[in-house]
mmCIF file of C-alpha atoms and ligand atoms in Angstrom:
data_model
loop_
_atom_site.group_PDB
_atom_site.id
_atom_site.type_symbol
_atom_site.label_atom_id
_atom_site.label_comp_id
_atom_site.label_asym_id
_atom_site.label_seq_id
_atom_site.Cartn_x
_atom_site.Cartn_y
_atom_site.Cartn_z
ATOM 1 C CA UNK X 1 -0.136 -0.053 -0.029
ATOM 2 C CA UNK X 2 1.546 3.170 -1.196
ATOM 3 C CA UNK X 3 1.360 7.067 -1.276
ATOM 4 C CA UNK X 4 3.241 8.195 -4.238
ATOM 5 C CA UNK X 5 3.972 11.901 -3.771
ATOM 6 C CA UNK X 6 5.116 13.867 -6.897
ATOM 7 C CA UNK X 7 6.705 17.689 -6.839
ATOM 8 C CA UNK X 8 7.457 19.823 -9.338
ATOM 9 C CA UNK X 9 8.319 22.799 -7.975
ATOM 10 C CA UNK X 10 12.000 23.880 -8.547
ATOM 11 C CA UNK X 11 11.523 26.301 -5.470
ATOM 12 C CA UNK X 12 12.377 23.868 -2.681
ATOM 13 C CA UNK X 13 11.733 24.803 0.828
ATOM 14 C CA UNK X 14 10.031 28.072 -0.383
ATOM 15 C CA UNK X 15 7.724 26.613 -2.626
ATOM 16 C CA UNK X 16 3.680 26.804 -1.745
ATOM 17 C CA UNK X 17 2.574 23.757 -3.515
ATOM 18 C CA UNK X 18 5.168 21.812 -1.902
ATOM 19 C CA UNK X 19 4.237 22.943 1.786
ATOM 20 C CA UNK X 20 0.473 21.896 1.141
ATOM 21 C CA UNK X 21 1.483 18.917 -0.737
ATOM 22 C CA UNK X 22 3.513 17.720 2.367
ATOM 23 C CA UNK X 23 0.787 18.741 4.881
ATOM 24 C CA UNK X 24 -1.663 16.261 2.433
ATOM 25 C CA UNK X 25 0.788 13.596 2.490
ATOM 26 C CA UNK X 26 1.387 13.734 6.156
ATOM 27 C CA UNK X 27 -1.854 13.369 7.125
ATOM 28 C CA UNK X 28 -2.506 10.186 4.650
ATOM 29 C CA UNK X 29 0.424 8.449 6.025
ATOM 30 C CA UNK X 30 -0.475 8.984 9.527
ATOM 31 C CA UNK X 31 -4.316 7.962 9.184
ATOM 32 C CA UNK X 32 -3.787 5.273 6.201
ATOM 33 C CA UNK X 33 -0.367 3.864 7.623
ATOM 34 C CA UNK X 34 0.456 3.406 3.747
ATOM 35 C CA UNK X 35 3.979 3.645 2.749
ATOM 36 C CA UNK X 36 5.402 6.889 1.184
ATOM 37 C CA UNK X 37 7.063 6.521 -2.501
ATOM 38 C CA UNK X 38 8.677 9.700 -3.418
ATOM 39 C CA UNK X 39 9.416 11.345 -6.835
ATOM 40 C CA UNK X 40 10.709 14.624 -6.617
ATOM 41 C CA UNK X 41 10.401 15.743 -10.575
ATOM 42 C CA UNK X 42 12.580 19.111 -9.877
ATOM 43 C CA UNK X 43 15.533 17.538 -8.486
ATOM 44 C CA UNK X 44 15.695 14.409 -10.116
ATOM 45 C CA UNK X 45 14.225 15.043 -13.815
ATOM 46 C CA UNK X 46 12.950 12.512 -15.803
ATOM 47 C CA UNK X 47 14.857 12.281 -19.299
ATOM 48 C CA UNK X 48 13.053 14.061 -22.538
ATOM 49 C CA UNK X 49 11.879 11.542 -24.927
ATOM 50 C CA UNK X 50 14.821 11.231 -27.755
ATOM 51 C CA UNK X 51 14.418 8.966 -30.744
ATOM 52 C CA UNK X 52 15.588 5.548 -29.415
ATOM 53 C CA UNK X 53 12.383 6.316 -26.855
ATOM 54 C CA UNK X 54 10.380 7.020 -29.540
ATOM 55 C CA UNK X 55 11.420 3.751 -31.432
ATOM 56 C CA UNK X 56 11.178 1.411 -28.556
ATOM 57 C CA UNK X 57 7.713 2.711 -26.785
ATOM 58 C CA UNK X 58 5.858 1.749 -30.340
ATOM 59 C CA UNK X 59 7.279 -1.526 -30.664
ATOM 60 C CA UNK X 60 5.385 -4.652 -28.986
ATOM 61 C CA UNK X 61 7.571 -6.533 -26.001
ATOM 62 C CA UNK X 62 8.083 -9.398 -28.775
ATOM 63 C CA UNK X 63 9.799 -7.156 -31.208
ATOM 64 C CA UNK X 64 12.009 -5.302 -28.467
ATOM 65 C CA UNK X 65 15.811 -5.794 -28.432
ATOM 66 C CA UNK X 66 17.994 -5.406 -25.011
ATOM 67 C CA UNK X 67 18.913 -1.961 -26.147
ATOM 68 C CA UNK X 68 15.155 -0.911 -26.640
ATOM 69 C CA UNK X 69 14.389 -2.463 -23.239
ATOM 70 C CA UNK X 70 17.246 -0.174 -22.086
ATOM 71 C CA UNK X 71 15.418 3.023 -22.976
ATOM 72 C CA UNK X 72 12.358 1.981 -21.505
ATOM 73 C CA UNK X 73 13.849 1.168 -17.908
ATOM 74 C CA UNK X 74 13.088 4.737 -16.704
ATOM 75 C CA UNK X 75 9.567 4.718 -17.975
ATOM 76 C CA UNK X 76 8.898 1.249 -16.519
ATOM 77 C CA UNK X 77 10.258 2.808 -12.800
ATOM 78 C CA UNK X 78 7.740 5.826 -13.340
ATOM 79 C CA UNK X 79 4.962 3.412 -14.375
ATOM 80 C CA UNK X 80 5.782 0.834 -11.666
ATOM 81 C CA UNK X 81 5.511 3.394 -9.058
ATOM 82 C CA UNK X 82 2.220 4.832 -10.246
ATOM 83 C CA UNK X 83 0.656 1.498 -10.800
ATOM 84 C CA UNK X 84 1.433 0.397 -6.919
ATOM 85 C CA UNK X 85 0.432 3.652 -5.808
ATOM 86 C CA UNK X 86 -3.149 3.499 -3.728
ATOM 87 C CA UNK X 87 -3.326 6.963 -3.422
ATOM 88 C CA UNK X 88 -1.229 9.681 -5.560
ATOM 89 C CA UNK X 89 -0.517 13.285 -4.492
ATOM 90 C CA UNK X 90 1.017 15.751 -6.956
ATOM 91 C CA UNK X 91 1.953 19.400 -5.902
ATOM 92 C CA UNK X 92 3.197 21.696 -8.438
ATOM 93 C CA UNK X 93 3.447 24.973 -10.091
ATOM 94 C CA UNK X 94 1.656 27.019 -13.113
ATOM 95 C CA UNK X 95 4.430 27.514 -15.697
ATOM 96 C CA UNK X 96 3.439 29.696 -18.445
ATOM 97 C CA UNK X 97 -0.623 28.642 -18.016
ATOM 98 C CA UNK X 98 0.214 24.803 -17.982
ATOM 99 C CA UNK X 99 2.333 22.285 -16.347
ATOM 100 C CA UNK X 100 5.802 22.838 -15.728
ATOM 101 C CA UNK X 101 8.184 21.061 -18.077
ATOM 102 C CA UNK X 102 9.438 18.280 -15.474
ATOM 103 C CA UNK X 103 5.855 17.276 -15.060
ATOM 104 C CA UNK X 104 5.514 17.035 -18.801
ATOM 105 C CA UNK X 105 8.333 14.454 -18.859
ATOM 106 C CA UNK X 106 6.871 12.277 -16.358
ATOM 107 C CA UNK X 107 3.858 12.204 -18.394
ATOM 108 C CA UNK X 108 5.852 11.459 -21.511
ATOM 109 C CA UNK X 109 7.334 8.403 -19.435
ATOM 110 C CA UNK X 110 4.196 7.070 -17.973
ATOM 111 C CA UNK X 111 1.560 7.707 -20.759
ATOM 112 C CA UNK X 112 2.512 4.666 -23.349
ATOM 113 C CA UNK X 113 0.883 2.784 -25.763
ATOM 114 C CA UNK X 114 0.267 -1.152 -25.178
ATOM 115 C CA UNK X 115 1.466 -0.442 -21.585
ATOM 116 C CA UNK X 116 -0.612 2.162 -19.636
ATOM 117 C CA UNK X 117 -3.365 2.880 -22.544
ATOM 118 C CA UNK X 118 -4.634 0.877 -25.463
ATOM 119 C CA UNK X 119 -5.936 2.051 -28.861
ATOM 120 C CA UNK X 120 -9.247 0.779 -29.467
ATOM 121 C CA UNK X 121 -11.866 1.553 -31.800
ATOM 122 C CA UNK X 122 -13.690 3.991 -29.119
ATOM 123 C CA UNK X 123 -10.342 5.816 -28.846
ATOM 124 C CA UNK X 124 -7.855 5.450 -26.087
ATOM 125 C CA UNK X 125 -8.677 3.320 -23.446
ATOM 126 C CA UNK X 126 -6.693 3.334 -19.948
ATOM 127 C CA UNK X 127 -4.771 0.142 -18.917
ATOM 128 C CA UNK X 128 -4.273 1.359 -15.006
ATOM 129 C CA UNK X 129 -6.868 0.914 -12.069
ATOM 130 C CA UNK X 130 -8.603 4.024 -10.997
ATOM 131 C CA UNK X 131 -7.215 5.622 -7.530
ATOM 132 C CA UNK X 132 -7.841 8.672 -5.652
ATOM 133 C CA UNK X 133 -5.042 11.824 -7.079
ATOM 134 C CA UNK X 134 -5.050 14.827 -5.848
ATOM 135 C CA UNK X 135 -3.431 17.531 -7.484
ATOM 136 C CA UNK X 136 -2.056 20.853 -5.428
ATOM 137 C CA UNK X 137 -1.714 23.912 -7.939
ATOM 138 C CA UNK X 138 0.416 27.224 -7.369
ATOM 139 C CA UNK X 139 -0.091 30.065 -9.113
ATOM 140 C CA UNK X 140 1.141 33.432 -9.230
ATOM 141 C CA UNK X 141 -1.996 34.902 -10.884
ATOM 142 C CA UNK X 142 -5.485 33.754 -10.967
ATOM 143 C CA UNK X 143 -6.727 30.982 -12.990
ATOM 144 C CA UNK X 144 -9.785 30.796 -15.381
ATOM 145 C CA UNK X 145 -10.333 33.129 -18.058
ATOM 146 C CA UNK X 146 -13.948 33.636 -17.389
ATOM 147 C CA UNK X 147 -13.492 34.651 -14.120
ATOM 148 C CA UNK X 148 -11.500 37.555 -15.215
ATOM 149 C CA UNK X 149 -8.155 35.499 -14.937
ATOM 150 C CA UNK X 150 -5.617 34.039 -17.086
ATOM 151 C CA UNK X 151 -6.375 30.902 -19.058
ATOM 152 C CA UNK X 152 -5.962 27.565 -17.190
ATOM 153 C CA UNK X 153 -4.418 24.939 -19.646
ATOM 154 C CA UNK X 154 -3.179 22.889 -16.977
ATOM 155 C CA UNK X 155 -6.479 21.481 -15.197
ATOM 156 C CA UNK X 156 -8.090 20.050 -18.614
ATOM 157 C CA UNK X 157 -4.620 18.823 -19.558
ATOM 158 C CA UNK X 158 -3.829 16.780 -16.442
ATOM 159 C CA UNK X 159 -7.658 15.961 -16.155
ATOM 160 C CA UNK X 160 -7.197 14.348 -19.723
ATOM 161 C CA UNK X 161 -3.620 12.551 -19.274
ATOM 162 C CA UNK X 162 -5.159 10.996 -16.168
ATOM 163 C CA UNK X 163 -8.336 9.951 -17.767
ATOM 164 C CA UNK X 164 -6.148 8.282 -20.711
ATOM 165 C CA UNK X 165 -4.476 5.858 -18.351
ATOM 166 C CA UNK X 166 -7.300 5.268 -16.462
ATOM 167 C CA UNK X 167 -7.457 7.668 -13.580
ATOM 168 C CA UNK X 168 -10.443 9.611 -13.398
ATOM 169 C CA UNK X 169 -10.531 10.327 -9.357
ATOM 170 C CA UNK X 170 -8.970 13.625 -9.727
ATOM 171 C CA UNK X 171 -9.504 16.753 -7.650
ATOM 172 C CA UNK X 172 -7.563 19.909 -8.027
ATOM 173 C CA UNK X 173 -6.681 22.123 -5.057
ATOM 174 C CA UNK X 174 -5.430 25.838 -6.094
ATOM 175 C CA UNK X 175 -3.323 28.117 -4.346
ATOM 176 C CA UNK X 176 -3.901 31.391 -6.482
ATOM 177 C CA UNK X 177 -2.415 34.886 -6.847
ATOM 178 C CA UNK X 178 1.019 34.056 -4.681
ATOM 179 C CA UNK X 179 2.607 36.708 -6.240
ATOM 180 C CA UNK X 180 -0.118 39.055 -5.407
ATOM 181 C CA UNK X 181 -0.833 38.230 -1.773
ATOM 182 C CA UNK X 182 2.200 36.861 -0.446
ATOM 183 C CA UNK X 183 2.257 33.542 1.426
ATOM 184 C CA UNK X 184 -0.870 31.959 -0.107
ATOM 185 C CA UNK X 185 -0.277 28.490 1.450
ATOM 186 C CA UNK X 186 -2.514 30.162 4.328
ATOM 187 C CA UNK X 187 -5.298 30.154 2.091
ATOM 188 C CA UNK X 188 -8.256 28.959 4.114
ATOM 189 C CA UNK X 189 -10.254 27.527 1.636
ATOM 190 C CA UNK X 190 -7.472 25.533 0.172
ATOM 191 C CA UNK X 191 -6.640 24.020 3.112
ATOM 192 C CA UNK X 192 -10.156 23.459 3.907
ATOM 193 C CA UNK X 193 -10.989 21.888 0.812
ATOM 194 C CA UNK X 194 -7.431 19.484 1.049
ATOM 195 C CA UNK X 195 -8.764 18.395 4.405
ATOM 196 C CA UNK X 196 -11.938 17.401 2.844
ATOM 197 C CA UNK X 197 -10.384 15.694 0.223
ATOM 198 C CA UNK X 198 -8.101 13.817 2.345
ATOM 199 C CA UNK X 199 -10.890 12.801 4.481
ATOM 200 C CA UNK X 200 -12.688 11.346 1.482
ATOM 201 C CA UNK X 201 -9.269 9.257 0.715
ATOM 202 C CA UNK X 202 -8.679 8.085 4.149
ATOM 203 C CA UNK X 203 -12.519 7.032 4.280
ATOM 204 C CA UNK X 204 -12.624 5.430 0.445
ATOM 205 C CA UNK X 205 -8.906 3.399 1.425
ATOM 206 C CA UNK X 206 -10.533 2.132 4.702
ATOM 207 C CA UNK X 207 -13.692 1.059 3.514
HETATM 208 C C1 LIG S 301 8.967 30.036 -15.215
HETATM 209 C C2 LIG S 301 7.734 30.206 -14.573
HETATM 210 C C3 LIG S 301 6.522 30.538 -15.346
HETATM 211 C C4 LIG S 301 5.481 30.854 -14.474
HETATM 212 N N1 LIG S 301 4.197 31.089 -15.302
HETATM 213 C C5 LIG S 301 3.057 31.601 -14.584
HETATM 214 C C6 LIG S 301 1.827 31.796 -15.515
HETATM 215 O O1 LIG S 301 1.703 31.522 -16.392
HETATM 216 N N2 LIG S 301 0.916 31.707 -14.437
HETATM 217 C C7 LIG S 301 0.875 32.206 -13.372
HETATM 218 O O2 LIG S 301 -0.251 32.549 -12.410
HETATM 219 N N3 LIG S 301 2.226 32.129 -12.324
HETATM 220 C C8 LIG S 301 3.294 31.724 -12.979
HETATM 221 N N4 LIG S 301 4.275 31.517 -12.424
HETATM 222 C C9 LIG S 301 4.394 31.734 -11.289
HETATM 223 C C10 LIG S 301 4.110 30.622 -10.344
HETATM 224 O O3 LIG S 301 3.271 29.858 -10.894
HETATM 225 C C11 LIG S 301 3.759 30.967 -8.751
HETATM 226 O O4 LIG S 301 5.191 31.512 -8.470
HETATM 227 C C12 LIG S 301 3.729 29.546 -7.879
HETATM 228 O O5 LIG S 301 3.152 30.244 -6.732
HETATM 229 C C13 LIG S 301 5.207 28.987 -7.828
HETATM 230 O O6 LIG S 301 4.583 27.827 -6.856
HETATM 231 P P1 LIG S 301 5.706 27.300 -6.096
HETATM 232 O O7 LIG S 301 5.358 28.205 -4.437
HETATM 233 O O8 LIG S 301 5.051 25.798 -5.480
HETATM 234 O O9 LIG S 301 6.872 27.001 -6.307
HETATM 235 C C14 LIG S 301 5.489 31.245 -13.251
HETATM 236 C C15 LIG S 301 6.805 30.739 -12.770
HETATM 237 C C16 LIG S 301 7.844 30.638 -13.276
HETATM 238 C C17 LIG S 301 9.004 30.479 -12.588
#
């Protein structure tokens, strides 16, 4: 039983998303007794896909050489961590309206044809089991163009990525306006929402 905790802010201890992610994981560990699997993308970034990875990832296992398998090794580690997780917590900042590049590199390692999704007549079908996934997002400004903020390309993208591999129980917690209000980590609504989310996860994991 594992909690997978993924962080993507480059700002280490100063990061607001990391602070809230840490709070969330501390509660989950305490209340579920689950082990923690840590994946810090900012300080141990996954490789960007290169030509050999692109070739290897499209081949069925029976046609792969040992060299192909080697190219997929890192991706297999990332997928293994996700597949073993009972719940996933991701904390990250918005970078230029969307996910940080290191998170995109994680996505490229994890979303693989024939491994985490299958092509069907109905489109892509996820091959992983669903599990509660919580995404904590810090942004300097406010998000949501319809609310007078900036366009939010992060939320629909992350939702679609997880849906593609079979994970639809995804909740977002936002820490907005960090560059305008100073320390948004104390934003009561975000902490309240996060606590409700943790309550729900703990209840679902213990039922
Ligand atoms: C490269 C870069 C791009 C950013 N792009 C945006 C952006 O598009 N919209 C926004 O609201 N904030 C943007 N920010 C600000 C961060 O999202 C904000 O400072 C956030 O609180 C950082 O999260 P952290 O405290 O967890 O590090 C950007 C910051 C950096 C470094």
